[in-house]
Short mmCIF file of C-alpha atoms in Angstrom, two decimals:
data_model
loop_
_atom_site.label_atom_id
_atom_site.label_comp_id
_atom_site.label_asym_id
_atom_site.label_seq_id
_atom_site.Cartn_x
_atom_site.Cartn_y
_atom_site.Cartn_z
CA MET A 320 3.85 -31.14 13.67
CA LYS A 321 6.21 -28.08 14.56
CA PRO A 322 5.06 -25.68 17.04
CA ILE A 323 3.66 -22.27 15.49
CA LYS A 324 6.49 -19.57 15.60
CA THR A 325 4.86 -16.56 17.37
CA LEU A 326 6.27 -12.93 17.12
CA LYS A 327 6.70 -11.09 20.49
CA LEU A 328 5.55 -7.45 20.31
CA SER A 329 6.15 -4.99 22.57
CA GLU A 330 3.07 -2.85 23.82
CA VAL A 331 4.15 0.20 21.85
CA ASP A 332 4.78 -1.81 18.71
CA ARG A 333 1.62 -3.36 19.00
CA LEU A 334 -0.18 -0.15 19.25
CA ILE A 335 1.63 1.25 16.41
CA LEU A 336 0.90 -1.52 14.35
CA GLU A 337 -2.91 -1.15 15.40
CA LYS A 338 -2.88 2.46 14.46
CA ASP A 339 -1.35 1.54 10.90
CA TYR A 340 -3.78 -1.15 10.43
CA HIS A 341 -6.43 1.15 10.94
CA ASN A 342 -4.93 4.45 9.54
CA GLY A 343 -2.21 3.26 7.29
CA PRO A 344 -1.83 5.13 3.71
CA THR A 345 -2.64 1.99 1.42
CA HIS A 346 -4.46 -0.98 1.63
CA SER A 347 -1.38 -3.49 0.99
CA PHE A 348 0.32 -1.98 4.01
CA ARG A 349 -2.55 -2.29 6.23
CA ILE A 350 -3.09 -5.42 5.46
CA ARG A 351 0.88 -6.38 6.16
CA CYS A 352 0.17 -4.76 9.72
CA LYS A 353 -2.69 -6.95 10.03
CA SER A 354 -0.75 -10.11 9.36
CA ILE A 355 1.80 -8.96 11.89
CA LEU A 356 -0.86 -8.54 14.47
CA LEU A 357 -2.51 -11.95 13.77
CA LYS A 358 1.26 -13.65 13.94
CA SER A 359 1.66 -12.12 17.11
CA GLU A 360 -1.55 -13.65 18.44
CA GLY A 361 -0.14 -17.21 17.70
CA LYS A 362 -2.07 -17.60 14.42
CA SER A 363 0.13 -19.90 11.72
CA ALA A 364 0.96 -18.46 8.11
CA PRO A 365 -1.57 -20.76 6.36
CA GLN A 366 -4.09 -19.64 9.05
CA ILE A 367 -3.41 -15.88 8.33
CA ALA A 368 -2.99 -16.26 4.44
CA GLU A 369 -6.52 -17.47 4.22
CA MET A 370 -7.92 -14.82 6.27
CA LEU A 371 -6.33 -12.04 4.44
CA GLU A 372 -6.77 -14.13 0.69
CA VAL A 373 -3.13 -14.11 0.27
CA THR A 374 -0.48 -16.81 -0.22
CA VAL A 375 1.55 -18.44 2.66
CA PRO A 376 4.77 -17.62 1.26
CA THR A 377 3.70 -14.13 0.97
CA VAL A 378 2.87 -14.07 4.92
CA TYR A 379 6.49 -15.54 5.30
CA THR A 380 8.04 -12.87 3.66
CA TRP A 381 5.96 -9.82 5.65
CA VAL A 382 6.91 -11.63 8.88
CA LYS A 383 10.58 -11.50 7.81
CA ARG A 384 10.70 -8.08 6.57
CA TYR A 385 8.81 -7.13 9.90
CA GLU A 386 11.58 -9.08 11.80
CA GLU A 387 14.64 -7.24 9.99
CA ASN A 388 13.36 -4.00 9.60
CA GLY A 389 10.27 -3.09 11.91
CA ILE A 390 7.24 -1.42 10.81
CA LYS A 391 9.68 0.29 7.97
CA GLY A 392 9.78 -3.05 6.38
CA LEU A 393 5.85 -3.26 5.66
CA GLU A 394 5.97 -0.14 3.89
CA THR A 395 5.37 -0.31 -0.06
CA ARG A 396 8.85 -0.14 -1.47
CA PRO A 397 9.61 1.55 -4.73
CA CYS A 398 8.67 -0.51 -7.92
CA GLN A 399 11.38 -2.01 -9.80
CA GLY A 400 12.01 -1.47 -13.64
CA ARG A 401 11.80 1.43 -15.90
CA LYS A 402 10.06 4.48 -14.52
CA HIS A 403 7.59 6.37 -15.85
CA ILE A 404 8.26 8.43 -19.10
CA MET A 405 5.48 11.32 -18.46
CA ASP A 406 4.53 12.38 -15.08
CA CYS A 407 0.88 12.53 -15.38
CA SER A 408 0.12 15.26 -13.10
CA PHE A 409 -2.96 17.67 -13.46
CA ASP A 410 -0.84 20.46 -14.92
CA ILE A 411 -0.38 18.23 -17.63
CA PHE A 412 -3.67 17.27 -18.47
CA HIS A 413 -4.48 20.93 -18.30
CA LEU A 414 -1.95 21.64 -21.08
CA ILE A 415 -3.12 18.57 -23.25
CA LEU A 416 -6.67 20.01 -22.85
CA GLN A 417 -5.83 23.44 -23.64
CA ASN A 418 -3.72 23.17 -26.52
CA PHE A 419 -5.40 20.02 -28.37
CA ILE A 420 -8.96 19.90 -27.59
CA GLN A 421 -11.32 22.89 -28.14
CA PRO A 422 -13.89 22.49 -25.92
CA ARG A 423 -16.14 25.23 -28.09
CA PHE A 424 -16.62 22.44 -30.43
CA PHE A 425 -18.86 20.73 -28.01
CA GLY A 426 -20.48 23.65 -26.88
CA VAL A 427 -18.71 23.72 -23.80
CA TYR A 428 -16.37 27.02 -22.86
CA LEU A 429 -13.81 26.28 -20.03
CA LYS A 430 -11.41 28.81 -18.49
CA ILE A 431 -8.20 26.93 -17.77
CA ASN A 432 -6.18 28.71 -15.19
CA GLY A 433 -2.63 28.51 -15.66
#
């Protein structure tokens, strides 16, 4: 049986990962931070995968991304493929609501600030 490869983290890196694990912007990012922390504690990829309910290759991918790019490697990357045609922002919602739905038909009068 091969020995488990552990990551060596500096105290600063460990503190950053712990902070990001607790306060990261997305759930996915926080899980990636946790996987690196577990790997630095000597856990194997299959153990981490089971704990975080992901696949073993996913854990290896996260570790590789961290080794190559540090904490930046764990951030969610922009999606590939076709970009969205329409920006579904709040202003567009108000424009559609104002022009296509007549709230008075429902007995509701809305004042839309624009």
